[in-house]
JSON list of C-alpha atoms in Angstrom, two decimals:
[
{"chain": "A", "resi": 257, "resn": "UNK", "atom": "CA", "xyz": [69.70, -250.03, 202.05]},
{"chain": "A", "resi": 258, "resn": "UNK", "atom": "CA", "xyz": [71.25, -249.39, 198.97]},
{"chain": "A", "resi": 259, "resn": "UNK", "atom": "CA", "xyz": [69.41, -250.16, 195.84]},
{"chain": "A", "resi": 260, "resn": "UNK", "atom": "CA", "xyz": [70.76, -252.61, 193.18]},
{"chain": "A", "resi": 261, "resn": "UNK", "atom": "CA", "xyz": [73.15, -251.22, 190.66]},
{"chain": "A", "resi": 262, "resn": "UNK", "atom": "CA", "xyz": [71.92, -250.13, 186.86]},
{"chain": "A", "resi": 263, "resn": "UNK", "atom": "CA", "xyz": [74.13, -253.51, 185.54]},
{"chain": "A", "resi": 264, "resn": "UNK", "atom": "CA", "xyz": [72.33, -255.93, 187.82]},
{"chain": "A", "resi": 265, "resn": "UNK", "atom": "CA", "xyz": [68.64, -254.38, 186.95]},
{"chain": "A", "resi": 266, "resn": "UNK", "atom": "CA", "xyz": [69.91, -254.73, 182.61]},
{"chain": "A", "resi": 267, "resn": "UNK", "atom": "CA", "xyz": [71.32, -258.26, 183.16]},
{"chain": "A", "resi": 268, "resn": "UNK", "atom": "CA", "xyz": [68.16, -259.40, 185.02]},
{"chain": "A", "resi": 269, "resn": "UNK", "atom": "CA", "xyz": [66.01, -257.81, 182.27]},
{"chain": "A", "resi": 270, "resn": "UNK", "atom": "CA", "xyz": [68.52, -259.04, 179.51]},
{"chain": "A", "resi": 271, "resn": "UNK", "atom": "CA", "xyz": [67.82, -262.47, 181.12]},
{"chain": "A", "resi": 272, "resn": "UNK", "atom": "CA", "xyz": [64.26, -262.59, 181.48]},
{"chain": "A", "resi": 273, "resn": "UNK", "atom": "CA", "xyz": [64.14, -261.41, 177.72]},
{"chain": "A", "resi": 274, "resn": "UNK", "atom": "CA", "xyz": [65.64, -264.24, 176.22]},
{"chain": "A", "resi": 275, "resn": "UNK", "atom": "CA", "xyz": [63.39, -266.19, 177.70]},
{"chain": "A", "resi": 276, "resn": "UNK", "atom": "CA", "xyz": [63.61, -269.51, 179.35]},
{"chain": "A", "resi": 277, "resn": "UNK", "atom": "CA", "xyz": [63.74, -268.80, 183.00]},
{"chain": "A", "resi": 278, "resn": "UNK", "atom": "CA", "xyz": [61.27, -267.92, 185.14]},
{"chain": "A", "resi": 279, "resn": "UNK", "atom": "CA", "xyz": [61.06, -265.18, 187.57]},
{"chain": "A", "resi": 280, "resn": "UNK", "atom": "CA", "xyz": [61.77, -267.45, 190.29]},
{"chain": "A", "resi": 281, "resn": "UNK", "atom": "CA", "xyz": [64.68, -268.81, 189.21]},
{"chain": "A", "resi": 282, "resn": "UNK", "atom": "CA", "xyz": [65.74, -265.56, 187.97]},
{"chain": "A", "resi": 283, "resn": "UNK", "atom": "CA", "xyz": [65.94, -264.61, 191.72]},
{"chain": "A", "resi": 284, "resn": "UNK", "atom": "CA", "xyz": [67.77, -267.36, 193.06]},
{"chain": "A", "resi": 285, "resn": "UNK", "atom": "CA", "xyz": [70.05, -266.90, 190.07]},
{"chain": "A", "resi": 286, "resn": "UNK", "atom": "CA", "xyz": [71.09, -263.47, 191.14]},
{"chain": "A", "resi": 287, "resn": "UNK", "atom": "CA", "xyz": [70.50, -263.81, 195.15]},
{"chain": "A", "resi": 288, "resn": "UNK", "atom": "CA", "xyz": [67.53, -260.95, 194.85]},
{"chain": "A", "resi": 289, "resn": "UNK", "atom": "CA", "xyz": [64.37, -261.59, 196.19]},
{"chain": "A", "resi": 290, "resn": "UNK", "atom": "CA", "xyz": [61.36, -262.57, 193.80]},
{"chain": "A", "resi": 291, "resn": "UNK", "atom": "CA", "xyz": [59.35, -259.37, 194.61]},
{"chain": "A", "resi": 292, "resn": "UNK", "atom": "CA", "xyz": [62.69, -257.26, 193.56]},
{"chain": "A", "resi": 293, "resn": "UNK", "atom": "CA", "xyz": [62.40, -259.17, 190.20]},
{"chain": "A", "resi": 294, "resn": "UNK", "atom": "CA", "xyz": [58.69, -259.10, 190.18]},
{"chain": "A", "resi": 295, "resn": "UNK", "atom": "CA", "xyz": [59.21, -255.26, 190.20]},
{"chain": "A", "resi": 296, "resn": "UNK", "atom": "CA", "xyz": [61.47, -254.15, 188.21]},
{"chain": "A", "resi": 297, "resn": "UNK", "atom": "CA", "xyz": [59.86, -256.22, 185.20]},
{"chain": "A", "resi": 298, "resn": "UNK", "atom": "CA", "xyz": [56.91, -254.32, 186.11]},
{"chain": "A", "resi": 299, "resn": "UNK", "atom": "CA", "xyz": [58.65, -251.18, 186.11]},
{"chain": "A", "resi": 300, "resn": "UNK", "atom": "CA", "xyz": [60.43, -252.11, 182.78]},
{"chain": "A", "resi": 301, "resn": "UNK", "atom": "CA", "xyz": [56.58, -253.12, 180.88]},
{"chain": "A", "resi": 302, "resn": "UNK", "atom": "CA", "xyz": [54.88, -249.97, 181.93]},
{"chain": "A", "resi": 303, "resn": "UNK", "atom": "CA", "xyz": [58.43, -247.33, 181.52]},
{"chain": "A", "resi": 304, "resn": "UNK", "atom": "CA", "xyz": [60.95, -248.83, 179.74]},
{"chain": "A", "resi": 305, "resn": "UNK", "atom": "CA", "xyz": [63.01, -247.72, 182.15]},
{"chain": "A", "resi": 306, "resn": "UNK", "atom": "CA", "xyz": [64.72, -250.02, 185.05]},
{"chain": "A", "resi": 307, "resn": "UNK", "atom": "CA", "xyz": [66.67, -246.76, 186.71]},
{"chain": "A", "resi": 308, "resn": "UNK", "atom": "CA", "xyz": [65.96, -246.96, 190.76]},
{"chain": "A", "resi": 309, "resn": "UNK", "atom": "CA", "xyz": [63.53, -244.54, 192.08]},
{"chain": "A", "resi": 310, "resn": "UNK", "atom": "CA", "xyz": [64.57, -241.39, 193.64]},
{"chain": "A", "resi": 311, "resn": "UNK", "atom": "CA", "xyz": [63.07, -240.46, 196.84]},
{"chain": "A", "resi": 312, "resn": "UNK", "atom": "CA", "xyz": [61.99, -236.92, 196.68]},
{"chain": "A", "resi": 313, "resn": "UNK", "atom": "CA", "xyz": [59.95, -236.33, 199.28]},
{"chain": "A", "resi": 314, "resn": "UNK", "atom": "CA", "xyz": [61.18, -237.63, 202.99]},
{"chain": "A", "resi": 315, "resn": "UNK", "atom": "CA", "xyz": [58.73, -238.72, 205.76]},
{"chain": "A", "resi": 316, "resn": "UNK", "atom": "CA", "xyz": [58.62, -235.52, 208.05]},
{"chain": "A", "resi": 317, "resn": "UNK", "atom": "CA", "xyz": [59.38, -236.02, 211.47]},
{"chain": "A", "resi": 318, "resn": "UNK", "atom": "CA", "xyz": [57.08, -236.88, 214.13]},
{"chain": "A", "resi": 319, "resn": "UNK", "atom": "CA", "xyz": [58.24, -234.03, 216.47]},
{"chain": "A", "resi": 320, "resn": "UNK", "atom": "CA", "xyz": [58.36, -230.36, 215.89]},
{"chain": "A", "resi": 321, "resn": "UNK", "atom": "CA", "xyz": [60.99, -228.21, 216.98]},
{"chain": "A", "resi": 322, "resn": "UNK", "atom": "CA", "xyz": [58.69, -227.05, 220.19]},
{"chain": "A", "resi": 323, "resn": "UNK", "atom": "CA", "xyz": [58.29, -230.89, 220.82]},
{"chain": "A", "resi": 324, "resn": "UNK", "atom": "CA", "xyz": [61.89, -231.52, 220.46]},
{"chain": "A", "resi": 325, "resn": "UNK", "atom": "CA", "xyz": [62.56, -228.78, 223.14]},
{"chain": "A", "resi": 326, "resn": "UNK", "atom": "CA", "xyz": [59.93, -229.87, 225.62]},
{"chain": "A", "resi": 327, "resn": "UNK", "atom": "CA", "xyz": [61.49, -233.78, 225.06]},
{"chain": "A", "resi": 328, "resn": "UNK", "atom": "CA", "xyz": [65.13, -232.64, 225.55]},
{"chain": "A", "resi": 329, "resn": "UNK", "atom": "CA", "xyz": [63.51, -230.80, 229.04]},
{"chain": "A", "resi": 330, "resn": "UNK", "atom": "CA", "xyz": [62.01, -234.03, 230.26]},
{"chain": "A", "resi": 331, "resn": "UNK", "atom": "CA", "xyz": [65.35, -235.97, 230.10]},
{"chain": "A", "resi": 332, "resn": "UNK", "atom": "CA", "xyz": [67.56, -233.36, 231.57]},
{"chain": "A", "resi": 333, "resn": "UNK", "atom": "CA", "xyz": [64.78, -233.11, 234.60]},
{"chain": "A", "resi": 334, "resn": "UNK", "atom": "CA", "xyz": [64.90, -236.12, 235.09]},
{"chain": "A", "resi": 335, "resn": "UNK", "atom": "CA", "xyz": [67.64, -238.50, 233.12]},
{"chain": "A", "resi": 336, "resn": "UNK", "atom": "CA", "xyz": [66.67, -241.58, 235.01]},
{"chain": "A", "resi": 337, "resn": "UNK", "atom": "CA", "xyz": [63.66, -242.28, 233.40]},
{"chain": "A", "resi": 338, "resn": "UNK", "atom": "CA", "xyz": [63.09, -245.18, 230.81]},
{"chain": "A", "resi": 339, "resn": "UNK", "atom": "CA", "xyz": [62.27, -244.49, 227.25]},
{"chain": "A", "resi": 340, "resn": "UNK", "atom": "CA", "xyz": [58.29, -245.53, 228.09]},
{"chain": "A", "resi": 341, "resn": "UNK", "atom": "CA", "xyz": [58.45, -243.09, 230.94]},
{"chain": "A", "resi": 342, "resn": "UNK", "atom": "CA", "xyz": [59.81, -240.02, 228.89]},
{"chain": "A", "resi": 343, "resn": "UNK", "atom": "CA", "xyz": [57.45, -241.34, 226.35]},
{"chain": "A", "resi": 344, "resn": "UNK", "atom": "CA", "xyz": [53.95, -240.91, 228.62]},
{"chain": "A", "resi": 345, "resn": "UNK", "atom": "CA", "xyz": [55.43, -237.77, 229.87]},
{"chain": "A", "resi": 346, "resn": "UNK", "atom": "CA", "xyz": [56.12, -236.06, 226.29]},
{"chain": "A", "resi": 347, "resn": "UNK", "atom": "CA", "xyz": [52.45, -237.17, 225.58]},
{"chain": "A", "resi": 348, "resn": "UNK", "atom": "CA", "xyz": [51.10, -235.49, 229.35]},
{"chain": "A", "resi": 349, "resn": "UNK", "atom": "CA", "xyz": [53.19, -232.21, 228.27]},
{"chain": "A", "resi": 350, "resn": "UNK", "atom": "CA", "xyz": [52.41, -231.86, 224.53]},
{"chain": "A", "resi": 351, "resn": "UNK", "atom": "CA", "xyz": [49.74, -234.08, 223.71]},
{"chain": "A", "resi": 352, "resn": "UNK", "atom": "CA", "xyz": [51.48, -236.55, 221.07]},
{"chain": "A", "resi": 353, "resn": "UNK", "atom": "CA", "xyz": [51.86, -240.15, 221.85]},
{"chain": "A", "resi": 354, "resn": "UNK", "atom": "CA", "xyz": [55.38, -241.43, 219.95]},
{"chain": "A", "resi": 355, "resn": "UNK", "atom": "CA", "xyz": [56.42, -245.03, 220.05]},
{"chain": "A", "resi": 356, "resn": "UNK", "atom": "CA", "xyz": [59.13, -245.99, 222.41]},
{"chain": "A", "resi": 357, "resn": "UNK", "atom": "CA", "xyz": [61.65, -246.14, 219.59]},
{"chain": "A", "resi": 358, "resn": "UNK", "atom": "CA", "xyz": [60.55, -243.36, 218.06]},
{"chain": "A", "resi": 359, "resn": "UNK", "atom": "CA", "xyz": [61.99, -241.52, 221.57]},
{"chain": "A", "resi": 360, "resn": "UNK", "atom": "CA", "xyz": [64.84, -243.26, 221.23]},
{"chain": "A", "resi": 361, "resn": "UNK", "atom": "CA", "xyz": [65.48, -242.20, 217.44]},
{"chain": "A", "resi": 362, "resn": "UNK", "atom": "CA", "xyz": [65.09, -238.57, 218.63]},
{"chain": "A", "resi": 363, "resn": "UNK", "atom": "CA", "xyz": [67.13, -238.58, 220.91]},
{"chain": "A", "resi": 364, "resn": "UNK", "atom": "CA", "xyz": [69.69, -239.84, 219.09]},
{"chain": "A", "resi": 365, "resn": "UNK", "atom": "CA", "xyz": [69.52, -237.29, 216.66]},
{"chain": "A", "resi": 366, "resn": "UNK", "atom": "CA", "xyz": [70.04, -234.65, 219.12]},
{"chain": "A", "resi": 367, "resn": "UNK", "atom": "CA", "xyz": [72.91, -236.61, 220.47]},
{"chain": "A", "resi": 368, "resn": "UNK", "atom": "CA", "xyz": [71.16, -237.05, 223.99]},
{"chain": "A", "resi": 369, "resn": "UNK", "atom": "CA", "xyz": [71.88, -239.61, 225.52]},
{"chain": "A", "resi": 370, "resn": "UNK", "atom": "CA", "xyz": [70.30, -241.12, 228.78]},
{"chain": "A", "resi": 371, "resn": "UNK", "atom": "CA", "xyz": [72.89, -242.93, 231.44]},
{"chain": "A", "resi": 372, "resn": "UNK", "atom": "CA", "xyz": [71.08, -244.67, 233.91]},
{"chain": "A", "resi": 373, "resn": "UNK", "atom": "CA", "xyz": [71.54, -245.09, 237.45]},
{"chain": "A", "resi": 374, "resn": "UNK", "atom": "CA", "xyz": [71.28, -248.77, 238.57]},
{"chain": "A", "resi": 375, "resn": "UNK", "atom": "CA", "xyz": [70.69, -248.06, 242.32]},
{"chain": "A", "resi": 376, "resn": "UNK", "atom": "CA", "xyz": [67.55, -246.16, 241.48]},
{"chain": "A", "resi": 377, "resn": "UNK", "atom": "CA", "xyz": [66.70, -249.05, 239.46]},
{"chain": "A", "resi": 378, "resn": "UNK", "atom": "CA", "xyz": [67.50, -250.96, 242.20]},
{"chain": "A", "resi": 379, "resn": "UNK", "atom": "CA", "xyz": [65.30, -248.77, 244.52]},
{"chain": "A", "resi": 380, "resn": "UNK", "atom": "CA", "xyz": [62.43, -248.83, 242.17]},
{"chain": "A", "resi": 381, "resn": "UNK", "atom": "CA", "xyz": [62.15, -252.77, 241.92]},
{"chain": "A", "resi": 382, "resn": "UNK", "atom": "CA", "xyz": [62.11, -253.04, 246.21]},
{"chain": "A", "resi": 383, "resn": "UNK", "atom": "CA", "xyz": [59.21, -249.76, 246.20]},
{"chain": "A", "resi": 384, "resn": "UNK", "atom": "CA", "xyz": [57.34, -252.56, 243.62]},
{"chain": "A", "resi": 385, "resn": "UNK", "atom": "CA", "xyz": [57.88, -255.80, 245.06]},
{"chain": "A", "resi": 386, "resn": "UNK", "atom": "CA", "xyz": [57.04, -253.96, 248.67]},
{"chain": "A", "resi": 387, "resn": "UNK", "atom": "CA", "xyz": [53.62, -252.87, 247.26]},
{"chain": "A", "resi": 388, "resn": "UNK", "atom": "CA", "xyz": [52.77, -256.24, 245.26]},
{"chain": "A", "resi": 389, "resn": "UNK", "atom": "CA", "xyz": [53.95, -257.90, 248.14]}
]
């Protein structure tokens, strides 16, 4: 998400400033949410400044570049498998449980993608209802 332009931050402060409004209807007046406006009059109290934080630092990934490799091995052996099934393998192989999503999101940065096959689907719901049956 984007964050809200330098005008919008100085009108809201400009706003609050004059006095007269409060914070809540200073939100509804310019569609933001009350802990935006909460915040940046915090921000402007303590700095003076209302300029949008830059992020500096990103969160590192949760796989490694060995990871990555063993992952992208455990959907070309065996591209059938769900993301919760690549998922408990990747932990069996390296040791590090990721969340489902998390598979997903890697794979979609190394532009892997996994087509399934409905008849082993299909196959795989008759071997269950067999056994529970």
């Amino acid at each position: 998400m984007k964050p809200y332009s330098l005008d919008l931050r100085q009108k809201i402060v400009d706003t609050y400033l004059q006095g007269g409004i409060s914070q809540r209807k200073l939100a509804a007046r310019f569609c933001v949410t009350l802990s935006f406006i909460e915040k940046i009059l915090k921000q402007y109290r303590e700095t003076g400044n209302i300029a949008y934080k830059v992020r500096i630092k990103q969160t590192p990934p949760k796989l490694n570049e060995q990871q990555l490799n063993v992952l992208k091995e455990i959907v070309e052996e065996n591209n059938d498998a769900t993301l919760a099934e690549i998922r408990e393998e990747l932990e069996k192989k390296v040791g590090v449980l990721i969340g489902r999503s998390t598979v997903d999101r890697m794979l979609q940065k190394m532009d892997i993608t996994i087509k399934k096959n409905i008849t082993c689907f299909r196959k795989r719901n008759r071997k269950s209802s067999i056994i529970k049956g």
